[in-house]
Amino acid sequence: MKIGRNDPCPCGSGKKYKKCHLDANEAHASAALAEVPEGARRVERDGETYVASRGVTDDQLELAAEHFAAHPGRGPAQQMVEFVQPLLDQTDGSIEAMNKAMSVGMVCWNMAIVSAEERDHLLAGFVDEAFPDEEARAAFREIARFMIARHWQMFPEIHAGRAL
């Protein structure tokens, strides 16, 4: 849900959003979009600018947009939390552990929506860089396989006609 310029600022100051945090939030968003990670690209859609991961096609972005439009009230953030819930359930509830679970979930989400070839490339590169030993790499690969299959089960319309 978008905050309107004349809505109360979510920070609780009592001021209108436009008089409180609007400028700072827009500056932060512009700065974040100015720095596109290597291999990613900017995408313009409905007047908004997003950063898309390497390997995500325009058709896949369109399918994702259609999916979110077909499920009002359950936007991308809510669906991400639902997707990552099994990982969140395994944490001790600390902010640090939940942030790590969400990060792993986002990596798995991205791996789920790219081609099998790109997924294998990402998985090999990411795992080799991120994990120091074979036991940790094997554990992550198992989590990734589970989460990728979960994505395909939860969002079948995004994967229609594709091979897992």
Coordinates of N, CA, C and O in Angstrom, one line a residue, residues 1-151:
M1 N 0.8 -1.2 0.0 CA 0.0 0.0 0.0 C 0.9 1.2 0.0 O 1.8 1.3 0.8
K2 N 0.6 2.2 -0.8 CA 1.3 3.4 -1.0 C 0.8 4.5 0.0 O -0.4 4.6 0.2
I3 N 1.8 5.2 0.5 CA 1.4 6.3 1.4 C 1.1 7.5 0.6 O 1.9 7.9 -0.3
G4 N 0.0 8.2 0.8 CA -0.4 9.4 0.1 C 0.4 10.6 0.7 O 0.7 10.6 1.9
R5 N 0.6 11.6 -0.2 CA 1.4 12.8 0.3 C 0.7 13.4 1.5 O 1.4 14.0 2.3
N6 N -0.6 13.4 1.5 CA -1.4 14.1 2.6 C -1.8 13.2 3.7 O -2.4 13.6 4.6
D7 N -1.3 11.9 3.7 CA -1.6 11.0 4.8 C -0.7 11.3 5.9 O 0.4 11.9 5.8
P8 N -1.1 10.9 7.2 CA -0.2 11.1 8.3 C 1.1 10.3 8.1 O 1.1 9.2 7.5
C9 N 2.2 10.9 8.5 CA 3.5 10.2 8.3 C 3.5 8.9 9.2 O 3.1 9.0 10.3
P10 N 4.0 7.8 8.6 CA 4.0 6.6 9.4 C 5.0 6.6 10.6 O 4.9 5.8 11.4
C11 N 5.8 7.6 10.7 CA 6.8 7.7 11.8 C 6.1 8.1 13.1 O 6.7 8.0 14.2
G12 N 4.8 8.6 13.0 CA 4.1 8.9 14.2 C 4.3 10.4 14.6 O 3.9 10.7 15.7
S13 N 4.9 11.2 13.8 CA 5.2 12.6 14.2 C 3.9 13.4 14.3 O 3.9 14.5 14.9
G14 N 2.8 13.0 13.6 CA 1.6 13.8 13.6 C 1.6 14.7 12.4 O 0.6 15.4 12.1
K15 N 2.7 14.8 11.6 CA 2.8 15.7 10.4 C 2.3 14.9 9.2 O 2.3 13.7 9.2
K16 N 1.9 15.6 8.2 CA 1.6 15.0 6.9 C 2.9 14.4 6.4 O 4.0 15.0 6.6
Y17 N 2.8 13.3 5.6 CA 3.9 12.6 5.1 C 4.8 13.6 4.2 O 6.0 13.6 4.3
K18 N 4.1 14.4 3.4 CA 4.9 15.3 2.5 C 5.7 16.3 3.3 O 6.7 16.8 2.8
K19 N 5.3 16.7 4.5 CA 6.1 17.6 5.3 C 7.1 16.9 6.3 O 7.8 17.6 7.0
C20 N 7.1 15.6 6.3 CA 7.9 14.9 7.2 C 9.0 14.1 6.5 O 10.1 14.5 6.3
H21 N 8.6 12.9 6.0 CA 9.6 11.9 5.5 C 9.6 11.7 4.0 O 10.4 11.0 3.4
L22 N 8.7 12.4 3.3 CA 8.5 12.1 1.8 C 9.8 12.4 1.1 O 10.3 11.5 0.3
D23 N 10.4 13.6 1.3 CA 11.7 13.9 0.6 C 12.8 12.9 0.9 O 13.5 12.5 0.0
A24 N 13.0 12.6 2.1 CA 14.0 11.7 2.5 C 13.8 10.3 1.9 O 14.8 9.7 1.4
N25 N 12.6 9.8 1.9 CA 12.3 8.5 1.4 C 12.5 8.5 -0.1 O 13.0 7.5 -0.7
E26 N 12.1 9.5 -0.8 CA 12.3 9.6 -2.3 C 13.8 9.7 -2.6 O 14.2 9.0 -3.5
A27 N 14.5 10.4 -1.8 CA 16.0 10.5 -2.0 C 16.7 9.2 -1.8 O 17.5 8.8 -2.6
H28 N 16.2 8.5 -0.8 CA 16.8 7.1 -0.5 C 16.5 6.2 -1.6 O 17.3 5.4 -2.1
A29 N 15.2 6.2 -2.1 CA 14.8 5.3 -3.2 C 15.6 5.6 -4.5 O 16.0 4.7 -5.2
S30 N 15.8 6.9 -4.8 CA 16.5 7.3 -6.0 C 18.0 6.8 -5.9 O 18.6 6.3 -6.8
A31 N 18.6 7.0 -4.7 CA 20.0 6.5 -4.5 C 20.1 5.0 -4.6 O 21.0 4.5 -5.2
A32 N 19.1 4.3 -4.1 CA 19.2 2.8 -4.2 C 19.1 2.4 -5.6 O 19.8 1.5 -6.1
L33 N 18.2 3.1 -6.4 CA 18.1 2.7 -7.8 C 19.2 3.1 -8.7 O 19.5 2.6 -9.7
A34 N 20.0 4.1 -8.2 CA 21.1 4.6 -9.0 C 22.2 3.6 -9.0 O 23.0 3.5 -9.9
E35 N 22.3 2.8 -7.9 CA 23.3 1.7 -7.8 C 22.7 0.4 -8.1 O 22.2 -0.3 -7.3
V36 N 22.8 0.0 -9.4 CA 22.3 -1.3 -9.9 C 23.4 -2.3 -9.7 O 24.5 -2.1 -10.2
P37 N 23.1 -3.4 -9.0 CA 24.1 -4.4 -8.9 C 24.6 -5.0 -10.2 O 23.8 -5.0 -11.2
E38 N 25.8 -5.5 -10.2 CA 26.3 -6.0 -11.5 C 25.4 -7.2 -12.0 O 25.0 -8.0 -11.2
G39 N 25.1 -7.1 -13.2 CA 24.3 -8.1 -13.9 C 22.8 -7.9 -13.8 O 22.0 -8.5 -14.4
A40 N 22.4 -6.9 -12.9 CA 21.0 -6.5 -12.8 C 20.6 -5.4 -13.8 O 21.5 -4.9 -14.4
R41 N 19.4 -5.1 -13.8 CA 19.0 -4.0 -14.7 C 17.8 -3.2 -14.1 O 17.1 -3.8 -13.3
R42 N 17.6 -2.0 -14.6 CA 16.5 -1.2 -14.2 C 15.3 -1.5 -15.1 O 15.4 -1.7 -16.3
V43 N 14.1 -1.5 -14.5 CA 12.9 -1.8 -15.2 C 11.9 -0.7 -14.9 O 11.7 -0.4 -13.7
E44 N 11.3 -0.1 -15.9 CA 10.2 0.8 -15.7 C 8.9 0.1 -15.9 O 8.7 -0.6 -16.8
R45 N 8.0 0.3 -14.9 CA 6.7 -0.3 -15.0 C 5.6 0.6 -14.3 O 5.8 0.9 -13.1
D46 N 4.6 1.0 -15.0 CA 3.5 1.8 -14.4 C 4.0 3.0 -13.7 O 3.6 3.3 -12.6
G47 N 5.0 3.7 -14.2 CA 5.6 4.9 -13.6 C 6.5 4.6 -12.5 O 7.0 5.6 -11.8
E48 N 6.8 3.4 -12.2 CA 7.7 3.0 -11.1 C 9.0 2.4 -11.7 O 9.0 1.8 -12.7
T49 N 10.1 2.6 -10.9 CA 11.4 2.0 -11.4 C 11.7 0.9 -10.4 O 11.7 1.1 -9.2
Y50 N 12.1 -0.3 -10.9 CA 12.5 -1.4 -10.1 C 13.9 -1.9 -10.6 O 14.3 -1.6 -11.7
V51 N 14.5 -2.7 -9.8 CA 15.8 -3.4 -10.2 C 15.4 -4.9 -10.3 O 14.9 -5.5 -9.4
A52 N 15.7 -5.4 -11.5 CA 15.4 -6.9 -11.7 C 16.7 -7.6 -11.7 O 17.8 -7.2 -12.1
S53 N 16.7 -8.8 -11.1 CA 17.9 -9.7 -11.0 C 18.3 -10.2 -12.4 O 17.5 -10.3 -13.3
R54 N 19.6 -10.5 -12.5 CA 20.1 -11.1 -13.7 C 19.3 -12.4 -14.0 O 19.0 -13.1 -13.2
G55 N 19.0 -12.5 -15.3 CA 18.3 -13.7 -15.7 C 16.8 -13.7 -15.7 O 16.1 -14.5 -16.2
V56 N 16.2 -12.6 -15.0 CA 14.8 -12.5 -15.0 C 14.3 -11.8 -16.3 O 14.8 -10.7 -16.6
T57 N 13.5 -12.5 -17.1 CA 13.1 -11.9 -18.3 C 11.9 -11.0 -18.2 O 11.2 -11.0 -17.1
D58 N 11.6 -10.2 -19.2 CA 10.4 -9.3 -19.2 C 9.1 -10.1 -19.1 O 8.2 -9.7 -18.4
D59 N 9.1 -11.3 -19.7 CA 7.9 -12.2 -19.6 C 7.7 -12.6 -18.2 O 6.6 -12.7 -17.7
Q60 N 8.8 -13.0 -17.5 CA 8.7 -13.4 -16.1 C 8.2 -12.2 -15.2 O 7.4 -12.4 -14.3
L61 N 8.7 -11.0 -15.5 CA 8.3 -9.9 -14.7 C 6.8 -9.6 -14.9 O 6.1 -9.3 -14.0
E62 N 6.4 -9.8 -16.2 CA 5.0 -9.6 -16.5 C 4.1 -10.6 -15.8 O 3.1 -10.3 -15.2
L63 N 4.5 -11.9 -15.8 CA 3.8 -12.9 -15.0 C 3.7 -12.6 -13.6 O 2.6 -12.8 -12.9
A64 N 4.8 -12.1 -13.0 CA 4.8 -11.8 -11.6 C 3.9 -10.6 -11.3 O 3.1 -10.6 -10.3
A65 N 3.9 -9.6 -12.2 CA 3.0 -8.4 -12.0 C 1.5 -8.9 -12.1 O 0.7 -8.4 -11.3
E66 N 1.2 -9.8 -13.0 CA -0.1 -10.3 -13.2 C -0.5 -11.1 -11.9 O -1.7 -11.0 -11.5
H67 N 0.4 -11.8 -11.4 CA 0.1 -12.6 -10.2 C -0.3 -11.7 -9.0 O -1.3 -11.9 -8.3
F68 N 0.6 -10.6 -8.8 CA 0.3 -9.7 -7.7 C -1.0 -9.0 -7.9 O -1.8 -8.8 -7.0
A69 N -1.3 -8.6 -9.2 CA -2.6 -7.9 -9.4 C -3.8 -8.9 -9.2 O -4.9 -8.4 -8.8
A70 N -3.6 -10.2 -9.4 CA -4.7 -11.1 -9.2 C -4.9 -11.5 -7.8 O -5.9 -12.1 -7.4
H71 N -4.0 -11.1 -6.9 CA -4.1 -11.4 -5.5 C -4.1 -10.1 -4.6 O -3.1 -9.9 -3.9
P72 N -5.1 -9.2 -4.8 CA -5.1 -8.0 -4.1 C -5.0 -8.2 -2.6 O -5.6 -9.2 -2.1
G73 N -4.4 -7.3 -1.9 CA -4.3 -7.4 -0.4 C -3.1 -8.3 0.0 O -2.8 -8.4 1.2
R74 N -2.5 -9.0 -0.9 CA -1.4 -9.9 -0.7 C -0.3 -9.5 -1.6 O 0.1 -10.2 -2.6
G75 N 0.3 -8.3 -1.4 CA 1.3 -7.8 -2.2 C 2.6 -8.6 -2.1 O 2.7 -9.6 -1.4
P76 N 3.7 -8.1 -2.8 CA 4.9 -8.8 -2.8 C 5.5 -9.1 -1.5 O 6.0 -10.2 -1.2
A77 N 5.5 -8.1 -0.6 CA 6.1 -8.3 0.8 C 5.4 -9.4 1.5 O 6.0 -10.3 2.1
Q78 N 4.0 -9.4 1.5 CA 3.2 -10.4 2.2 C 3.5 -11.8 1.6 O 3.7 -12.8 2.3
Q79 N 3.6 -11.9 0.3 CA 3.8 -13.2 -0.3 C 5.2 -13.6 -0.1 O 5.5 -14.9 0.1
M80 N 6.2 -12.7 0.0 CA 7.6 -13.1 0.4 C 7.6 -13.7 1.8 O 8.2 -14.7 2.0
V81 N 6.9 -13.1 2.7 CA 6.9 -13.6 4.1 C 6.2 -15.0 4.1 O 6.7 -15.9 4.8
E82 N 5.1 -15.2 3.4 CA 4.5 -16.5 3.3 C 5.4 -17.5 2.7 O 5.5 -18.7 3.2
F83 N 6.1 -17.1 1.7 CA 7.1 -18.0 1.0 C 8.2 -18.4 2.0 O 8.6 -19.6 2.1
V84 N 8.7 -17.5 2.7 CA 9.9 -17.7 3.6 C 9.5 -18.3 5.0 O 10.4 -18.7 5.8
Q85 N 8.2 -18.4 5.3 CA 7.8 -18.8 6.6 C 8.5 -20.1 7.1 O 8.8 -20.1 8.3
P86 N 8.7 -21.1 6.3 CA 9.4 -22.3 6.9 C 10.8 -21.9 7.4 O 11.2 -22.5 8.4
L87 N 11.5 -21.0 6.8 CA 12.8 -20.6 7.3 C 12.6 -19.7 8.5 O 13.4 -19.9 9.5
L88 N 11.6 -18.9 8.5 CA 11.4 -18.0 9.7 C 11.1 -18.9 10.9 O 11.5 -18.6 12.1
D89 N 10.3 -20.0 10.7 CA 9.9 -20.9 11.8 C 11.1 -21.6 12.4 O 11.0 -22.0 13.6
Q90 N 12.2 -21.7 11.7 CA 13.4 -22.3 12.2 C 14.4 -21.4 13.0 O 15.4 -21.8 13.5
T91 N 14.0 -20.1 13.1 CA 14.9 -19.1 13.7 C 14.6 -19.1 15.2 O 13.5 -19.6 15.7
D92 N 15.4 -18.4 16.0 CA 15.2 -18.2 17.4 C 14.3 -17.0 17.7 O 14.1 -16.6 18.8
G93 N 13.9 -16.3 16.6 CA 13.0 -15.2 16.7 C 13.8 -13.9 16.8 O 13.2 -12.8 16.8
S94 N 15.1 -13.9 16.8 CA 15.9 -12.7 16.9 C 15.8 -12.0 15.5 O 15.6 -12.6 14.5
I95 N 16.0 -10.7 15.6 CA 15.9 -9.9 14.3 C 17.0 -10.4 13.4 O 16.8 -10.5 12.2
E96 N 18.2 -10.6 13.9 CA 19.4 -11.0 13.1 C 19.0 -12.4 12.4 O 19.2 -12.5 11.2
A97 N 18.5 -13.3 13.1 CA 18.2 -14.6 12.5 C 17.0 -14.5 11.5 O 17.1 -15.1 10.4
M98 N 16.0 -13.7 11.8 CA 14.9 -13.5 10.8 C 15.4 -12.8 9.6 O 15.0 -13.1 8.5
N99 N 16.3 -11.8 9.7 CA 16.9 -11.1 8.6 C 17.7 -12.1 7.7 O 17.6 -12.1 6.5
K100 N 18.4 -13.0 8.3 CA 19.2 -14.0 7.6 C 18.2 -14.9 6.8 O 18.4 -15.3 5.7
A101 N 17.1 -15.3 7.5 CA 16.1 -16.2 6.9 C 15.5 -15.5 5.7 O 15.3 -16.1 4.6
M102 N 15.2 -14.2 5.8 CA 14.6 -13.5 4.7 C 15.6 -13.3 3.6 O 15.2 -13.5 2.4
S103 N 16.8 -13.1 3.9 CA 17.9 -13.0 2.8 C 18.0 -14.3 2.0 O 18.1 -14.3 0.8
V104 N 18.1 -15.4 2.8 CA 18.1 -16.7 2.1 C 16.9 -16.9 1.3 O 16.9 -17.4 0.1
G105 N 15.7 -16.6 1.8 CA 14.5 -16.7 1.1 C 14.5 -15.9 -0.2 O 14.0 -16.4 -1.2
M106 N 15.0 -14.7 -0.2 CA 15.0 -13.8 -1.4 C 15.9 -14.4 -2.4 O 15.6 -14.4 -3.6
V107 N 17.1 -15.0 -2.0 CA 18.0 -15.6 -2.9 C 17.3 -16.8 -3.6 O 17.3 -17.0 -4.8
C108 N 16.6 -17.6 -2.8 CA 15.8 -18.8 -3.3 C 14.7 -18.3 -4.2 O 14.5 -19.0 -5.3
W109 N 14.0 -17.2 -3.9 CA 12.9 -16.7 -4.8 C 13.5 -16.4 -6.1 O 13.0 -16.8 -7.1
N110 N 14.6 -15.7 -6.1 CA 15.3 -15.3 -7.4 C 15.7 -16.5 -8.2 O 15.5 -16.6 -9.4
M111 N 16.2 -17.5 -7.5 CA 16.6 -18.7 -8.2 C 15.4 -19.5 -8.7 O 15.5 -20.1 -9.8
A112 N 14.3 -19.4 -8.1 CA 13.1 -20.1 -8.6 C 12.5 -19.5 -9.8 O 11.9 -20.2 -10.6
I113 N 12.7 -18.2 -10.1 CA 12.1 -17.6 -11.2 C 13.0 -17.5 -12.5 O 12.5 -17.1 -13.5
V114 N 14.2 -17.8 -12.4 CA 15.1 -17.8 -13.5 C 15.1 -19.2 -14.2 O 14.6 -20.1 -13.7
S115 N 15.7 -19.2 -15.4 CA 15.8 -20.5 -16.1 C 16.6 -21.5 -15.3 O 17.4 -21.1 -14.5
A116 N 16.4 -22.8 -15.6 CA 17.2 -23.8 -14.9 C 18.7 -23.6 -15.1 O 19.5 -23.8 -14.2
E117 N 19.1 -23.2 -16.3 CA 20.5 -23.0 -16.6 C 21.1 -21.9 -15.8 O 22.1 -22.0 -15.2
E118 N 20.3 -20.8 -15.7 CA 20.8 -19.6 -14.9 C 20.8 -19.9 -13.4 O 21.7 -19.5 -12.7
R119 N 19.8 -20.7 -13.0 CA 19.7 -21.1 -11.6 C 20.9 -21.9 -11.2 O 21.6 -21.7 -10.2
D120 N 21.3 -22.9 -12.1 CA 22.5 -23.7 -11.8 C 23.8 -22.8 -11.7 O 24.6 -23.0 -10.8
H121 N 23.9 -21.8 -12.6 CA 25.0 -20.9 -12.6 C 25.0 -20.1 -11.3 O 26.0 -19.9 -10.6
L122 N 23.8 -19.5 -10.9 CA 23.7 -18.7 -9.7 C 24.0 -19.6 -8.5 O 24.7 -19.1 -7.6
L123 N 23.4 -20.8 -8.4 CA 23.6 -21.6 -7.3 C 25.1 -22.0 -7.1 O 25.6 -21.9 -6.0
A124 N 25.7 -22.4 -8.2 CA 27.1 -22.7 -8.1 C 28.0 -21.5 -7.6 O 28.8 -21.6 -6.7
G125 N 27.8 -20.4 -8.2 CA 28.6 -19.2 -7.9 C 28.3 -18.7 -6.5 O 29.2 -18.4 -5.7
F126 N 27.1 -18.6 -6.1 CA 26.7 -18.1 -4.8 C 27.2 -19.0 -3.7 O 27.7 -18.6 -2.7
V127 N 26.9 -20.3 -3.9 CA 27.3 -21.3 -2.8 C 28.8 -21.3 -2.6 O 29.3 -21.3 -1.5
D128 N 29.5 -21.3 -3.7 CA 31.0 -21.4 -3.6 C 31.6 -20.1 -2.9 O 32.5 -20.2 -2.1
E129 N 31.0 -19.0 -3.2 CA 31.4 -17.7 -2.5 C 30.9 -17.6 -1.1 O 31.7 -17.1 -0.3
A130 N 29.7 -18.0 -0.8 CA 29.1 -17.7 0.5 C 29.4 -18.7 1.6 O 29.3 -18.4 2.7
F131 N 29.8 -19.9 1.2 CA 30.0 -21.0 2.3 C 31.4 -21.5 2.2 O 31.9 -22.0 1.2
P132 N 32.0 -21.6 3.4 CA 33.4 -22.0 3.5 C 33.7 -23.4 3.3 O 34.8 -23.8 2.9
D133 N 32.8 -24.3 3.6 CA 33.1 -25.7 3.5 C 32.0 -26.5 2.8 O 30.9 -26.0 2.7
E134 N 32.3 -27.7 2.4 CA 31.4 -28.5 1.7 C 30.1 -28.9 2.4 O 29.0 -28.9 1.9
E135 N 30.2 -29.1 3.7 CA 29.0 -29.4 4.6 C 28.0 -28.2 4.5 O 26.8 -28.4 4.4
A136 N 28.5 -27.0 4.7 CA 27.7 -25.8 4.6 C 27.1 -25.6 3.2 O 25.9 -25.3 3.1
R137 N 27.9 -25.9 2.2 CA 27.4 -25.8 0.8 C 26.3 -26.8 0.6 O 25.2 -26.5 0.0
A138 N 26.4 -28.0 1.0 CA 25.4 -29.1 0.9 C 24.2 -28.7 1.6 O 23.0 -28.9 1.1
A139 N 24.3 -28.1 2.8 CA 23.1 -27.7 3.6 C 22.3 -26.7 2.8 O 21.1 -26.7 2.8
F140 N 23.1 -25.7 2.3 CA 22.4 -24.6 1.6 C 21.7 -25.2 0.3 O 20.6 -24.8 0.0
R141 N 22.4 -26.0 -0.4 CA 21.8 -26.6 -1.6 C 20.4 -27.3 -1.3 O 19.5 -27.2 -2.0
E142 N 20.4 -28.0 -0.2 CA 19.2 -28.7 0.3 C 18.1 -27.7 0.6 O 16.9 -27.9 0.1
I143 N 18.4 -26.6 1.3 CA 17.4 -25.6 1.6 C 17.0 -25.0 0.3 O 15.7 -24.7 0.1
A144 N 17.9 -24.7 -0.6 CA 17.5 -24.0 -1.9 C 16.6 -24.9 -2.7 O 15.6 -24.4 -3.3
R145 N 16.9 -26.2 -2.8 CA 16.0 -27.1 -3.5 C 14.6 -27.1 -2.9 O 13.6 -27.1 -3.7
F146 N 14.5 -27.2 -1.6 CA 13.2 -27.2 -0.9 C 12.5 -25.9 -1.2 O 11.3 -25.9 -1.6
M147 N 13.2 -24.7 -1.1 CA 12.5 -23.4 -1.3 C 12.1 -23.2 -2.8 O 11.1 -22.6 -3.0
I148 N 12.9 -23.6 -3.7 CA 12.6 -23.5 -5.1 C 11.3 -24.3 -5.4 O 10.4 -23.8 -6.1
A149 N 11.3 -25.5 -4.9 CA 10.1 -26.4 -5.1 C 8.9 -25.7 -4.5 O 7.8 -25.8 -5.0
R150 N 9.1 -25.1 -3.3 CA 8.0 -24.4 -2.6 C 7.5 -23.3 -3.5 O 6.3 -23.1 -3.6
H151 N 8.4 -22.5 -4.1 CA 8.0 -21.4 -4.9 C 7.1 -21.9 -6.1 O 6.1 -21.3 -6.4

